[in-house]
Amino acid sequence: MNATPPQQLPAVSVIMPVLNEERHLRSSVQHILEQEYAGEMEVVIALGPSTDRTDEIAAELVAENAANERASVVTVPNPTGRTPAALNAAIKASRHPVVVRVDGHGMLSPNYIATAVRLLEETGAQNVGGIMHAEGENAWEDAVAAAMTSRIGVGNAAFHTGGAAGPADTVYLGVFRREALEQQGGYNEEFIRAQDWELNFRIREAGGQVWFSPELKVQYRPRPSVRALAKQYKDYGRWRHVVARYHSGSINLRYLAPPTAVCAIAAGAVVGALVTPWGFAVPAGYLAAIAAGSVPAGKGLPLKARAQIPVALATMHMSWGWGFLTSPRSLAEKVIASRRPAVPAPQPAAAE
């Protein structure tokens, strides 16, 4: 990659949907501006209706980089606050042939963009992505990060735990060819969550390829409290059920494990309280399992962080499972009604 003349490197647009990101926004943008990439870049920040200093920090970043010839920073409004609407607004306002999605609490590794551009060229994929590498800044966030990168926490999800490079159903965030985004009409704005999966589904349905590579790594800052983590995973479960109804072939045992655990624990507690104390063996067994699973997950962490891993695991599992079980069918019906057919890439005209 380093041997490629800079003038041949494609220009890159980095799109960022942000809402209440005062804690991490400056650092996230700095990780973009410091990329080891010699091509031209622009950062397009889509501003939701934040209630903290996010807008002020974004304005400072725009002003500070006004004279930056290599990497500009601009903002666009996203009055709905919805992530897919923010992404579409940023795509529309951007102009370069490679589009990199980054969240306001994501920190790109130094060679992320250069590696992604190389992989797009090598694989011919329409979208490439890698590992969501969770890292905390205090004991609770360290515990959540350990839970999010362990198999007992997220199963065999490659973008959490790593794996071999190859075609994938979906990837974390994503680095796209602009023509693929424009061809599919961007993100479906009815998908408040899981919009990445839905877009990648259309890309694949149209004959394109989505590629996972462990070479790509984004540092992710976990939610700062039990309540915030519970809301995040409840939303994940709720929207995963929408996806399952939207595309019946997408469900697997990993996705059914949390709702099954919620039902089993609830049933065991009821049986234990009303019929026989043996019913409590189910929730007790679950607690023992996550306590045992926390030991390897917390290897190398301070005691305070290790002690909170079971809390993080239980919060993730139970919230995800509850969100899945309570996801209303009407939400899926609304999303299904907005279904966008995949648009195949135009074929070159046959020679006469």
Coordinates of C-alpha atoms in Angstrom, one line a residue:
M1 CA 0.0 0.0 0.0
N2 CA 2.8 2.4 0.9
A3 CA 4.3 2.0 -2.6
T4 CA 1.1 3.4 -4.3
P5 CA 1.7 7.0 -5.4
P6 CA -0.5 9.3 -3.2
Q7 CA -2.2 10.8 -6.3
Q8 CA -3.7 7.4 -7.1
L9 CA -5.3 6.9 -3.7
P10 CA -9.1 7.5 -3.8
A11 CA -10.4 10.4 -1.8
V12 CA -12.4 9.3 1.2
S13 CA -15.6 10.7 2.9
V14 CA -16.0 9.8 6.6
I15 CA -19.6 10.0 7.8
M16 CA -20.5 10.3 11.4
P17 CA -24.0 10.2 13.0
V18 CA -23.8 11.9 16.4
L19 CA -26.1 12.5 19.3
N20 CA -25.0 13.5 22.8
E21 CA -21.3 12.6 22.1
E22 CA -19.5 15.3 23.9
R23 CA -17.4 12.8 25.8
H24 CA -15.8 11.2 22.8
L25 CA -16.5 13.3 19.7
R26 CA -13.2 15.2 19.6
S27 CA -11.1 12.1 20.2
S28 CA -13.0 10.2 17.5
V29 CA -12.5 13.0 14.9
Q30 CA -8.8 13.3 15.9
H31 CA -8.4 9.5 15.2
I32 CA -9.7 10.2 11.7
L33 CA -7.6 13.3 11.0
E34 CA -4.5 11.4 12.1
Q35 CA -5.0 8.4 9.8
E36 CA -1.9 7.0 8.0
Y37 CA -3.5 7.7 4.6
A38 CA -2.1 10.0 2.0
G39 CA -5.3 10.5 0.1
E40 CA -7.7 13.4 0.5
M41 CA -10.3 13.1 3.2
E42 CA -13.4 14.8 4.5
V43 CA -15.4 14.3 7.7
V44 CA -19.1 14.9 7.5
I45 CA -20.8 15.0 11.0
A46 CA -24.6 14.7 11.0
L47 CA -25.8 16.5 14.1
G48 CA -28.8 15.1 16.0
P49 CA -30.7 17.2 18.6
S50 CA -28.1 16.8 21.4
T51 CA -28.7 18.1 24.9
D52 CA -25.0 18.3 25.7
R53 CA -22.0 20.1 24.2
T54 CA -21.8 18.0 21.0
D55 CA -22.8 20.8 18.6
E56 CA -20.4 23.2 20.2
I57 CA -17.5 20.7 20.0
A58 CA -18.4 19.9 16.3
A59 CA -18.4 23.7 15.5
E60 CA -14.9 23.9 17.1
L61 CA -13.7 21.0 15.0
V62 CA -15.0 22.7 11.8
A63 CA -13.3 26.0 12.6
E64 CA -10.0 24.3 13.6
N65 CA -9.8 22.4 10.3
A66 CA -11.0 25.2 8.0
A67 CA -7.6 25.6 6.5
N68 CA -6.8 21.9 6.5
E69 CA -6.3 21.1 2.8
R70 CA -6.0 17.4 3.3
A71 CA -8.9 16.7 5.6
S72 CA -11.9 19.1 6.0
V73 CA -14.6 18.8 8.6
V74 CA -18.2 19.9 7.9
T75 CA -21.6 19.4 9.6
V76 CA -25.1 18.7 8.4
P77 CA -28.3 18.7 10.4
N78 CA -30.2 15.6 11.4
P79 CA -33.3 16.9 13.2
T80 CA -34.9 13.5 13.6
G81 CA -32.0 12.2 15.7
R82 CA -32.3 8.8 14.0
T83 CA -29.1 7.1 13.0
P84 CA -30.1 6.0 9.5
A85 CA -31.4 9.5 8.7
A86 CA -28.1 10.9 9.9
L87 CA -26.2 8.5 7.7
N88 CA -28.2 9.3 4.6
A89 CA -27.9 13.1 5.2
A90 CA -24.1 12.7 5.6
I91 CA -23.8 10.5 2.5
K92 CA -25.8 13.1 0.5
A93 CA -23.5 15.9 1.7
S94 CA -20.3 14.0 1.0
R95 CA -18.6 13.7 -2.3
H96 CA -15.8 11.1 -2.4
P97 CA -15.8 7.6 -4.0
V98 CA -15.0 5.8 -0.7
V99 CA -17.4 6.2 2.2
V100 CA -16.3 5.3 5.7
R101 CA -18.9 5.0 8.5
V102 CA -17.7 5.9 12.0
D103 CA -19.7 6.5 15.1
G104 CA -19.0 9.4 17.5
H105 CA -17.7 7.0 20.2
G106 CA -15.5 5.0 17.8
M107 CA -11.8 5.3 17.5
L108 CA -10.2 4.2 14.2
S109 CA -6.9 2.4 14.4
P110 CA -4.1 4.4 12.7
N111 CA -4.1 2.4 9.4
Y112 CA -7.8 1.7 9.3
I113 CA -8.7 3.7 6.1
A114 CA -5.5 2.7 4.2
T115 CA -6.2 -1.0 5.0
A116 CA -9.9 -0.7 4.1
V117 CA -9.1 1.0 0.7
R118 CA -6.6 -1.8 0.0
L119 CA -9.1 -4.5 0.9
L120 CA -11.8 -2.9 -1.4
E121 CA -9.3 -3.2 -4.2
E122 CA -8.1 -6.7 -3.4
T123 CA -11.4 -8.3 -2.8
G124 CA -13.7 -6.4 -5.1
A125 CA -16.2 -6.1 -2.3
Q126 CA -18.8 -3.3 -2.0
N127 CA -18.3 -3.0 1.7
V128 CA -15.5 -4.1 4.1
G129 CA -15.4 -4.0 7.9
G130 CA -13.7 -5.5 10.9
I131 CA -13.6 -5.8 14.6
M132 CA -15.6 -3.7 17.1
H133 CA -12.8 -3.7 19.7
A134 CA -14.5 -2.6 23.0
E135 CA -12.2 -0.7 25.4
G136 CA -13.2 0.9 28.6
E137 CA -12.0 4.0 30.5
N138 CA -13.0 2.9 34.0
A139 CA -13.8 -0.4 35.9
W140 CA -17.4 -0.7 34.7
E141 CA -16.6 0.0 31.1
D142 CA -13.7 -2.5 31.3
A143 CA -16.1 -5.1 32.5
V144 CA -18.6 -4.3 29.7
A145 CA -15.7 -4.5 27.2
A146 CA -14.6 -7.9 28.5
A147 CA -18.2 -9.1 28.3
M148 CA -18.6 -7.8 24.7
T149 CA -15.5 -9.4 23.4
S150 CA -16.1 -12.8 25.0
R151 CA -18.0 -15.8 23.5
I152 CA -20.1 -16.2 26.6
G153 CA -21.2 -12.6 26.1
V154 CA -21.8 -12.4 22.3
G155 CA -21.4 -16.0 21.0
N156 CA -19.4 -16.4 17.9
A157 CA -19.9 -13.0 16.3
A158 CA -16.7 -12.4 14.4
F159 CA -16.9 -8.6 14.6
H160 CA -16.8 -8.9 18.4
T161 CA -14.4 -11.8 18.9
G162 CA -12.4 -11.9 15.7
G163 CA -12.1 -14.6 13.1
A164 CA -10.7 -15.4 9.6
A165 CA -11.1 -12.9 6.8
G166 CA -13.8 -13.7 4.3
P167 CA -17.3 -12.9 3.0
A168 CA -19.8 -12.0 5.7
D169 CA -23.5 -11.3 6.1
T170 CA -22.8 -8.0 7.7
V171 CA -19.8 -6.1 9.3
Y172 CA -19.3 -3.5 12.0
L173 CA -19.7 0.1 10.6
G174 CA -18.3 -0.4 7.1
V175 CA -16.2 1.1 4.4
F176 CA -18.2 1.3 1.2
R177 CA -17.8 2.0 -2.5
R178 CA -20.0 5.1 -3.1
E179 CA -21.6 3.5 -6.1
A180 CA -22.9 0.6 -3.9
L181 CA -24.6 3.1 -1.5
E182 CA -26.1 5.1 -4.3
Q183 CA -27.2 2.0 -6.2
Q184 CA -29.2 0.8 -3.1
G185 CA -30.5 4.3 -2.2
G186 CA -28.7 4.4 1.1
Y187 CA -30.0 3.2 4.4
N188 CA -33.6 2.3 5.1
E189 CA -34.6 5.0 7.6
E190 CA -37.3 2.7 9.2
F191 CA -34.5 0.6 10.7
I192 CA -33.8 2.6 13.8
R193 CA -31.4 -0.2 14.7
A194 CA -29.9 -3.0 12.5
Q195 CA -29.8 -0.6 9.6
D196 CA -26.3 -1.9 8.7
W197 CA -27.6 -5.5 8.5
E198 CA -30.5 -4.4 6.2
L199 CA -28.3 -2.4 3.9
N200 CA -25.7 -5.2 3.7
F201 CA -28.6 -7.7 3.0
R202 CA -29.6 -5.6 -0.1
I203 CA -26.0 -5.3 -1.2
R204 CA -25.6 -9.1 -1.1
E205 CA -29.0 -9.7 -2.6
A206 CA -27.9 -7.6 -5.6
G207 CA -24.9 -9.8 -6.1
G208 CA -22.4 -7.6 -4.2
Q209 CA -19.9 -8.9 -1.6
V210 CA -19.5 -7.8 2.0
W211 CA -16.1 -8.6 3.4
F212 CA -14.9 -9.1 7.0
S213 CA -11.3 -8.7 7.9
P214 CA -9.6 -8.8 11.4
E215 CA -7.1 -6.3 10.0
L216 CA -9.7 -3.6 10.5
K217 CA -10.2 -2.6 14.1
V218 CA -12.2 0.2 15.7
Q219 CA -11.9 1.0 19.3
Y220 CA -15.4 1.2 20.8
R221 CA -16.3 2.9 24.1
P222 CA -18.9 0.9 26.0
R223 CA -22.0 2.4 27.6
P224 CA -21.1 4.1 30.9
S225 CA -23.8 2.6 33.2
V226 CA -26.0 -0.5 33.8
R227 CA -29.1 1.5 32.7
A228 CA -27.5 2.7 29.4
L229 CA -26.2 -0.8 28.7
A230 CA -29.6 -2.3 29.4
K231 CA -31.3 0.1 27.0
Q232 CA -28.7 -0.6 24.3
Y233 CA -29.2 -4.3 24.5
K234 CA -32.9 -4.2 24.8
D235 CA -32.9 -2.2 21.5
Y236 CA -30.6 -4.7 20.0
G237 CA -33.0 -7.6 20.9
R238 CA -36.1 -5.7 19.8
W239 CA -34.6 -4.9 16.4
R240 CA -33.1 -8.4 15.9
H241 CA -36.6 -9.8 16.1
V242 CA -37.7 -7.2 13.5
V243 CA -34.9 -8.5 11.3
A244 CA -36.0 -12.1 11.9
R245 CA -39.5 -11.2 10.8
Y246 CA -38.2 -9.2 7.8
H247 CA -36.0 -12.0 6.7
S248 CA -37.0 -15.4 8.1
G249 CA -33.7 -17.0 7.0
S250 CA -31.6 -14.8 9.2
I251 CA -32.3 -16.3 12.6
N252 CA -29.9 -18.8 14.3
L253 CA -29.4 -20.4 17.7
R254 CA -27.1 -17.6 18.9
Y255 CA -30.0 -15.1 18.5
L256 CA -32.4 -17.5 20.3
A257 CA -30.2 -18.1 23.3
P258 CA -31.0 -14.8 25.3
P259 CA -34.8 -15.0 24.9
T260 CA -34.7 -18.7 25.8
A261 CA -32.6 -17.9 28.9
V262 CA -35.1 -15.2 30.0
C263 CA -38.0 -17.6 29.6
A264 CA -36.2 -20.4 31.4
I265 CA -35.1 -18.2 34.3
A266 CA -38.5 -16.7 34.7
A267 CA -40.2 -20.1 34.6
G268 CA -37.7 -21.5 37.1
A269 CA -38.3 -18.6 39.5
V270 CA -42.0 -19.1 39.4
V271 CA -41.8 -22.8 39.9
G272 CA -39.3 -22.2 42.7
A273 CA -41.6 -19.8 44.5
L274 CA -44.9 -21.6 43.9
V275 CA -44.2 -25.3 43.5
T276 CA -40.8 -26.6 44.6
P277 CA -37.5 -24.9 45.5
W278 CA -35.8 -27.0 42.9
G279 CA -37.1 -24.5 40.3
F280 CA -34.5 -22.1 41.6
A281 CA -31.9 -24.4 40.1
V282 CA -32.4 -22.8 36.7
P283 CA -31.6 -19.1 37.7
A284 CA -28.9 -20.4 40.0
G285 CA -27.3 -22.4 37.2
Y286 CA -27.4 -19.4 35.0
L287 CA -25.6 -17.3 37.6
A288 CA -23.0 -20.0 38.1
A289 CA -22.4 -20.2 34.4
I290 CA -21.8 -16.4 33.9
A291 CA -19.7 -16.3 37.1
A292 CA -17.5 -19.1 35.6
G293 CA -17.4 -17.5 32.2
S294 CA -16.3 -14.2 33.7
V295 CA -13.0 -15.7 34.9
P296 CA -11.4 -16.1 31.5
A297 CA -13.2 -13.0 30.2
G298 CA -11.6 -10.9 32.9
K299 CA -8.1 -12.1 32.6
G300 CA -5.6 -9.3 33.2
L301 CA -8.2 -6.8 34.5
P302 CA -8.2 -5.3 38.0
L303 CA -10.3 -7.0 40.6
K304 CA -12.9 -4.2 40.6
A305 CA -13.5 -4.7 36.8
R306 CA -13.5 -8.5 37.1
A307 CA -16.2 -8.4 39.8
Q308 CA -18.5 -6.4 37.5
I309 CA -18.3 -8.7 34.5
P310 CA -21.2 -11.0 35.7
V311 CA -23.4 -7.9 36.1
A312 CA -22.5 -6.8 32.6
L313 CA -23.2 -10.3 31.1
A314 CA -26.5 -10.6 32.9
T315 CA -27.5 -7.1 31.8
M316 CA -26.7 -7.9 28.2
H317 CA -28.3 -11.3 28.1
M318 CA -31.5 -10.4 29.9
S319 CA -32.0 -7.0 28.2
W320 CA -31.4 -8.5 24.7
G321 CA -33.7 -11.4 25.5
W322 CA -36.5 -9.2 26.9
G323 CA -36.2 -6.9 23.9
F324 CA -36.5 -9.8 21.5
L325 CA -39.5 -11.3 23.3
T326 CA -41.4 -7.9 23.6
S327 CA -40.7 -6.6 20.1
P328 CA -44.1 -5.8 18.6
R329 CA -45.2 -7.4 15.4
S330 CA -46.5 -4.0 14.3
L331 CA -43.0 -2.6 14.2
A332 CA -41.9 -5.4 11.9
E333 CA -45.0 -4.9 9.7
K334 CA -44.1 -1.2 9.4
V335 CA -40.5 -2.0 8.4
I336 CA -41.6 -4.8 6.0
A337 CA -44.0 -2.3 4.3
S338 CA -40.9 0.0 3.7
R339 CA -38.9 -2.8 2.2
R340 CA -36.6 -1.6 -0.6
P341 CA -35.8 -4.2 -3.3
A342 CA -32.1 -4.8 -4.0
V343 CA -31.0 -2.9 -7.1
P344 CA -28.5 -4.9 -9.2
A345 CA -25.5 -3.1 -10.6
P346 CA -26.0 -2.0 -14.3
Q347 CA -24.4 -4.4 -16.7
P348 CA -22.1 -3.2 -19.4
A349 CA -23.6 -3.0 -22.8
A350 CA -22.8 -5.9 -25.1
A351 CA -20.4 -5.2 -28.0
E352 CA -22.2 -5.1 -31.4

